[in-house]
CSV table of C-alpha atoms in Angstrom, one decimal:
chain,number,residue,atom,x,y,z
A,1,MET,CA,-45.5,72.7,75.6
A,2,SER,CA,-43.1,72.0,78.0
A,3,PRO,CA,-39.2,72.9,77.0
A,4,ILE,CA,-36.4,70.3,76.4
A,5,ILE,CA,-34.8,70.3,79.4
A,6,LYS,CA,-30.9,68.3,79.7
A,7,LYS,CA,-30.0,67.5,83.6
A,8,LYS,CA,-26.7,67.0,84.1
A,9,GLY,CA,-25.4,63.7,83.5
A,10,GLU,CA,-27.8,63.1,80.9
A,11,LYS,CA,-27.6,62.3,77.0
A,12,PHE,CA,-29.0,64.4,75.1
A,13,THR,CA,-31.3,62.5,72.2
A,14,LEU,CA,-34.0,64.0,70.0
A,15,PRO,CA,-37.1,62.6,70.0
A,16,GLY,CA,-38.0,60.4,66.5
A,17,LYS,CA,-40.5,62.7,65.3
A,18,TYR,CA,-37.9,65.7,64.7
A,19,LEU,CA,-35.3,63.0,63.1
A,20,LEU,CA,-37.9,61.6,60.8
A,21,PHE,CA,-38.7,65.5,59.9
A,22,ILE,CA,-35.5,66.5,59.5
A,23,LEU,CA,-34.3,63.7,57.3
A,24,THR,CA,-37.5,64.0,55.2
A,25,LEU,CA,-36.6,67.8,54.9
A,26,LEU,CA,-32.9,66.7,53.9
A,27,CYS,CA,-34.4,64.3,51.2
A,28,THR,CA,-36.9,66.7,49.1
A,29,GLY,CA,-33.9,69.5,49.5
A,30,LEU,CA,-31.9,66.8,47.5
A,31,ILE,CA,-34.3,66.0,45.0
A,32,VAL,CA,-35.0,69.7,44.3
A,33,ILE,CA,-31.0,70.4,44.2
A,34,THR,CA,-30.9,67.3,41.6
A,35,PHE,CA,-33.6,68.0,39.4
A,36,SER,CA,-33.4,71.5,39.2
A,37,THR,CA,-29.5,72.0,39.5
A,38,ASP,CA,-26.6,69.8,37.5
A,39,LEU,CA,-24.6,70.0,41.0
A,40,LEU,CA,-24.7,66.5,41.9
A,41,SER,CA,-25.1,65.3,38.4
A,42,ALA,CA,-21.4,65.6,38.1
A,43,PRO,CA,-20.3,64.0,41.2
A,44,ILE,CA,-23.0,61.0,40.4
A,45,SER,CA,-21.6,60.7,36.6
A,46,ALA,CA,-18.0,60.7,37.9
A,47,VAL,CA,-18.1,57.6,40.3
A,48,GLY,CA,-21.3,55.8,38.1
A,49,GLY,CA,-18.4,56.0,35.0
A,50,PHE,CA,-15.1,55.0,37.7
A,51,LEU,CA,-17.7,52.1,38.8
A,52,ILE,CA,-19.2,51.7,35.4
A,53,THR,CA,-16.8,52.0,33.2
A,54,PRO,CA,-14.1,49.0,33.7
A,55,LEU,CA,-16.9,47.1,33.9
A,56,GLN,CA,-18.2,47.5,30.5
A,57,ASN,CA,-14.7,47.1,28.9
A,58,GLY,CA,-14.3,44.5,31.0
A,59,VAL,CA,-17.9,42.6,29.4
A,60,SER,CA,-16.6,44.4,26.0
A,61,LYS,CA,-13.7,42.5,26.1
A,62,ALA,CA,-15.1,39.0,27.1
A,63,GLY,CA,-18.1,39.5,24.3
A,64,SER,CA,-14.9,39.8,21.6
A,65,TRP,CA,-13.1,37.2,23.1
A,66,LEU,CA,-16.1,34.6,22.7
A,67,ASN,CA,-17.0,36.1,19.3
A,68,THR,CA,-13.3,35.3,18.5
A,69,ARG,CA,-13.4,31.6,19.7
A,70,SER,CA,-16.6,31.2,18.5
A,71,GLU,CA,-15.8,31.8,14.8
A,72,GLU,CA,-12.1,30.5,15.2
A,73,LEU,CA,-13.9,27.0,16.2
A,74,VAL,CA,-16.4,27.5,13.3
A,75,GLN,CA,-13.3,28.1,10.7
A,76,ILE,CA,-12.0,24.6,12.9
A,77,ARG,CA,-14.9,22.4,12.5
A,78,SER,CA,-14.6,23.2,8.7
A,79,LEU,CA,-11.3,22.4,7.9
A,80,LEU,CA,-11.9,18.9,9.9
A,81,ASN,CA,-15.1,18.5,7.0
A,82,GLU,CA,-12.3,19.6,4.7
A,83,ASN,CA,-9.1,17.9,6.1
A,84,GLU,CA,-12.3,14.5,5.9
A,85,GLU,CA,-13.2,15.2,2.3
A,86,LEU,CA,-9.8,15.4,1.5
A,87,LYS,CA,-8.7,11.9,3.3
A,88,ALA,CA,-11.6,10.5,0.9
A,89,LYS,CA,-10.3,11.5,-2.2
A,90,ILE,CA,-6.5,11.2,-1.0
A,91,ASP,CA,-7.8,7.3,-0.5
A,92,GLU,CA,-10.2,6.8,-3.8
A,93,LEU,CA,-7.0,8.4,-5.7
A,94,THR,CA,-5.0,6.2,-4.1
A,95,MET,CA,-7.2,3.0,-5.3
A,96,GLU,CA,-7.4,4.2,-8.7
A,97,ASN,CA,-3.6,4.5,-8.8
A,98,ILE,CA,-2.8,1.3,-7.3
A,99,LYS,CA,-5.9,-0.3,-9.5
A,100,LEU,CA,-4.2,1.8,-12.4
A,101,GLN,CA,-0.1,0.4,-11.3
A,102,GLN,CA,-1.7,-3.5,-11.5
A,103,ASP,CA,-3.4,-2.7,-15.2
A,104,ARG,CA,-0.5,-1.6,-16.4
A,105,TYR,CA,2.0,-4.3,-15.1
A,106,GLU,CA,-1.1,-7.0,-16.3
A,107,LEU,CA,-0.7,-5.3,-19.3
A,108,THR,CA,2.8,-6.3,-19.4
A,109,ASN,CA,2.9,-9.9,-18.6
A,110,LEU,CA,0.1,-9.7,-21.3
A,111,ARG,CA,2.4,-8.5,-23.4
A,112,GLU,CA,5.2,-11.0,-22.6
A,113,LEU,CA,3.0,-13.6,-23.1
A,114,PHE,CA,1.6,-13.0,-26.1
A,115,ASP,CA,5.3,-12.0,-27.4
A,116,LEU,CA,6.1,-15.6,-25.9
A,117,ASP,CA,2.6,-16.7,-28.3
A,118,SER,CA,4.5,-15.9,-30.9
A,119,GLN,CA,7.6,-17.4,-31.1
A,120,TYR,CA,6.5,-20.2,-30.5
A,121,ASP,CA,3.4,-20.2,-33.2
A,122,GLU,CA,3.9,-23.9,-34.0
A,123,TYR,CA,2.0,-24.6,-30.5
A,124,ASP,CA,-1.5,-24.5,-29.6
A,125,MET,CA,-1.7,-22.9,-26.1
A,126,VAL,CA,-3.5,-21.6,-23.5
A,127,GLY,CA,-3.1,-19.3,-21.4
A,128,ALA,CA,-3.4,-19.2,-17.3
A,129,ARG,CA,-3.7,-17.1,-13.8
A,130,ILE,CA,-0.8,-18.4,-11.2
A,131,ILE,CA,-3.8,-18.9,-8.1
A,132,ALA,CA,-1.8,-20.9,-5.2
A,133,LYS,CA,2.5,-21.4,-4.8
A,134,ASP,CA,3.7,-23.7,-2.4
A,135,SER,CA,5.7,-21.9,0.9
A,136,GLY,CA,8.5,-20.4,0.1
A,137,ASN,CA,10.1,-17.2,-1.7
A,138,TRP,CA,10.2,-18.6,-5.4
A,139,PHE,CA,7.2,-20.0,-7.6
A,140,HIS,CA,9.3,-23.9,-7.5
A,141,SER,CA,6.1,-25.2,-7.4
A,142,PHE,CA,2.4,-23.5,-7.6
A,143,VAL,CA,-1.2,-24.2,-9.2
A,144,ILE,CA,-3.1,-22.6,-12.4
A,145,ASN,CA,-6.7,-22.1,-12.7
A,146,LYS,CA,-6.7,-24.6,-15.4
A,147,GLY,CA,-7.6,-28.2,-15.5
A,148,TYR,CA,-8.6,-31.5,-17.5
A,149,GLU,CA,-11.9,-29.5,-18.7
A,150,ASP,CA,-9.5,-26.9,-20.2
A,151,GLY,CA,-7.9,-29.9,-22.2
A,152,LEU,CA,-4.8,-29.8,-19.7
A,153,MET,CA,-2.7,-32.7,-18.6
A,154,ILE,CA,0.2,-33.7,-16.8
A,155,ASP,CA,3.6,-33.6,-18.6
A,156,MET,CA,2.3,-30.8,-20.8
A,157,ASN,CA,4.8,-27.5,-20.9
A,158,VAL,CA,4.9,-24.1,-18.8
A,159,LEU,CA,6.0,-21.2,-20.1
A,160,ALA,CA,5.8,-17.6,-19.0
A,161,GLY,CA,8.8,-14.0,-19.3
A,162,SER,CA,11.4,-15.3,-22.1
A,163,GLY,CA,11.0,-19.2,-21.3
A,164,LEU,CA,10.6,-22.3,-19.7
A,165,VAL,CA,8.8,-22.6,-16.7
A,166,GLY,CA,8.2,-26.1,-16.3
A,167,ARG,CA,5.5,-28.9,-16.4
A,168,ILE,CA,2.7,-29.9,-15.1
A,169,VAL,CA,2.7,-32.9,-12.5
A,170,ASP,CA,-0.8,-33.1,-11.5
A,171,VAL,CA,-4.1,-32.0,-12.6
A,172,GLY,CA,-8.0,-31.4,-11.5
A,173,PRO,CA,-11.1,-30.4,-13.7
A,174,ASP,CA,-10.0,-26.1,-12.9
A,175,TRP,CA,-6.3,-26.2,-11.4
A,176,ALA,CA,-3.2,-28.0,-12.0
A,177,LYS,CA,0.3,-28.0,-10.5
A,178,VAL,CA,3.3,-27.1,-11.6
A,179,MET,CA,6.8,-28.0,-10.8
A,180,SER,CA,9.1,-25.4,-12.3
A,181,ILE,CA,12.5,-26.1,-13.6
A,182,ILE,CA,14.1,-24.8,-10.1
A,183,ASP,CA,12.8,-27.3,-7.8
A,184,ASP,CA,15.3,-29.8,-5.5
A,185,ASN,CA,13.5,-32.3,-8.3
A,186,SER,CA,13.8,-31.3,-11.1
A,187,ASN,CA,15.9,-32.2,-13.8
A,188,THR,CA,16.4,-31.0,-17.5
A,189,SER,CA,17.4,-31.9,-21.1
A,190,GLY,CA,19.0,-29.1,-22.6
A,191,MET,CA,21.6,-28.4,-25.2
A,192,VAL,CA,23.7,-25.2,-26.1
A,193,LEU,CA,22.4,-23.8,-29.5
A,194,SER,CA,25.0,-22.1,-30.4
A,195,THR,CA,27.4,-25.9,-31.0
A,196,SER,CA,23.7,-28.8,-30.4
A,197,ASP,CA,26.2,-29.9,-27.0
A,198,ALA,CA,23.6,-31.9,-24.8
A,199,LEU,CA,23.4,-30.4,-21.2
A,200,ILE,CA,21.5,-31.4,-17.6
A,201,VAL,CA,19.6,-28.6,-16.0
A,202,SER,CA,19.6,-29.0,-12.4
A,203,GLY,CA,16.6,-27.3,-10.1
A,204,ASP,CA,19.2,-25.4,-6.8
A,205,LEU,CA,16.7,-23.5,-4.9
A,206,GLU,CA,19.2,-22.5,-2.0
A,207,LEU,CA,21.4,-21.4,-5.6
A,208,TYR,CA,18.4,-20.0,-7.1
A,209,ALA,CA,18.6,-17.0,-3.9
A,210,GLU,CA,21.9,-15.7,-6.3
A,211,GLY,CA,19.8,-15.6,-9.4
A,212,VAL,CA,21.0,-18.6,-11.0
A,213,ILE,CA,20.8,-22.6,-10.8
A,214,ARG,CA,23.1,-25.3,-12.0
A,215,PHE,CA,24.0,-27.2,-15.5
A,216,GLU,CA,26.5,-30.2,-16.1
A,217,LYS,CA,27.4,-33.3,-17.6
A,218,LEU,CA,28.4,-31.2,-20.6
A,219,ILE,CA,30.7,-32.9,-23.5
A,220,ASP,CA,32.8,-29.8,-25.2
A,221,HIS,CA,35.7,-30.9,-26.2
A,222,ALA,CA,36.5,-28.2,-28.7
A,223,ASP,CA,35.7,-26.0,-26.0
A,224,ARG,CA,33.4,-23.8,-28.7
A,225,VAL,CA,30.5,-23.0,-25.3
A,226,VAL,CA,31.2,-19.7,-24.3
A,227,GLU,CA,29.6,-17.4,-21.4
A,228,GLY,CA,26.6,-15.8,-22.6
A,229,ASP,CA,25.2,-18.7,-25.5
A,230,LYS,CA,21.8,-19.8,-25.2
A,231,ILE,CA,20.2,-22.8,-23.5
A,232,VAL,CA,17.3,-24.2,-24.9
A,233,THR,CA,15.3,-27.8,-24.5
A,234,SER,CA,16.9,-30.4,-26.1
A,235,ASN,CA,15.4,-33.1,-28.6
A,236,VAL,CA,15.5,-36.1,-26.2
A,237,SER,CA,13.7,-34.7,-23.2
A,238,ASP,CA,10.6,-37.6,-22.5
A,239,LYS,CA,9.0,-34.3,-20.9
A,240,TYR,CA,9.8,-30.7,-22.6
A,241,LEU,CA,8.8,-29.9,-26.2
A,242,PRO,CA,12.6,-28.5,-28.2
A,243,GLY,CA,13.5,-25.5,-28.8
A,244,ILE,CA,12.0,-24.4,-25.9
A,245,LEU,CA,14.5,-21.5,-24.1
A,246,ILE,CA,16.5,-22.3,-20.9
A,247,GLY,CA,18.4,-19.3,-20.5
A,248,TYR,CA,21.7,-18.6,-20.6
A,249,ILE,CA,25.0,-19.6,-19.7
A,250,SER,CA,26.7,-17.3,-16.8
A,251,LYS,CA,29.4,-19.8,-15.8
A,252,VAL,CA,31.5,-22.5,-17.3
A,253,ASN,CA,34.1,-25.0,-15.1
A,254,VAL,CA,36.1,-28.1,-16.4
A,255,ASP,CA,34.9,-31.0,-14.1
A,256,SER,CA,37.7,-33.1,-12.0
A,257,ASN,CA,37.2,-35.7,-14.5
A,258,ASN,CA,38.3,-33.6,-18.0
A,259,LEU,CA,35.8,-35.0,-19.6
A,260,THR,CA,33.0,-32.3,-18.8
A,261,LYS,CA,32.1,-29.6,-18.4
A,262,SER,CA,29.2,-27.7,-15.3
A,263,GLY,CA,28.4,-24.7,-14.6
A,264,LEU,CA,25.9,-21.7,-14.0
A,265,VAL,CA,22.9,-20.8,-16.1
A,266,THR,CA,21.1,-17.3,-15.4
A,267,LEU,CA,17.3,-18.2,-16.5
A,268,ALA,CA,15.1,-16.8,-18.9
A,269,VAL,CA,12.1,-16.4,-16.5
A,270,ASP,CA,11.7,-14.4,-13.0
A,271,PHE,CA,11.0,-17.4,-10.6
A,272,GLU,CA,10.1,-14.7,-8.2
A,273,HIS,CA,7.6,-12.3,-10.1
A,274,LEU,CA,5.1,-14.9,-12.0
A,275,GLU,CA,1.1,-14.4,-12.1
A,276,GLU,CA,-0.1,-15.4,-15.2
A,277,VAL,CA,1.4,-18.4,-17.9
A,278,LEU,CA,1.2,-20.1,-20.8
A,279,VAL,CA,0.5,-23.8,-21.0
A,280,ILE,CA,1.8,-25.5,-24.5
A,281,THR,CA,-1.9,-28.1,-25.0
A,282,GLU,CA,0.1,-30.8,-26.6
A,283,LEU,CA,2.0,-33.4,-25.4
A,284,LYS,CA,5.8,-34.1,-26.6
A,285,GLN,CA,4.8,-37.7,-27.3
A,286,THR,CA,2.0,-36.0,-29.1
A,287,VAL,CA,4.2,-34.1,-31.2
A,288,GLU,CA,7.1,-37.0,-32.3
A,289,GLU,CA,3.7,-39.5,-33.2
């Protein structure tokens, strides 16, 4: 084997087989050192801990965050389901409450009608429910769910609350139309109960917005009629049965002719909240006969 001679100006290089031999020896030595001693384990562990520990911490925190969010989503879904159930329960209770209020209101109306029926027990009556009314805030003209098949006829008197509502002006097989005493076309013969003085009660829808209507043609020379006196239907009325309460005098004025008086009447019936009525199934002409 000839020696390696480096010529002047040439770079020194090892042949490939020598380089491979040296690397093999180096690797073998590192393996021996690694398995037989702890010389390299500490640096390797330190390097591994430096690189892996932050990664593990990050993964742990991410897992914890995802687990927390997952639990929160489960709780949110549970709360949403409970909220829907509570809404349904509230709706159910609201409907029950409305029904109870309606039942109580109807019971109150029925009691009032029963009391009214007792006041006028000399007349035969039939109950009816209002099913339609003319436009406007007041029940000045409306339709009930009873007709001539139930024995109803034109001019039969209609009552509610504490007194007179009006009379039937049209009738069908299972319906009847009622014109109330507040209608602009209504004129009712009445009298002051305490003095028997006659007067005319006239409907006035515009005036009823203030809760009253007019009376006129009262002859009271002795000044016996005062505010608060009851007005009832008179014996001379050609449409209404006598003695039915219309309302109470709330104001009295002397007319310009100094012969008659006029004023205002507060009615016994609330014409804004009518639902059920009583119909007297007897006509004025029939009773007089």
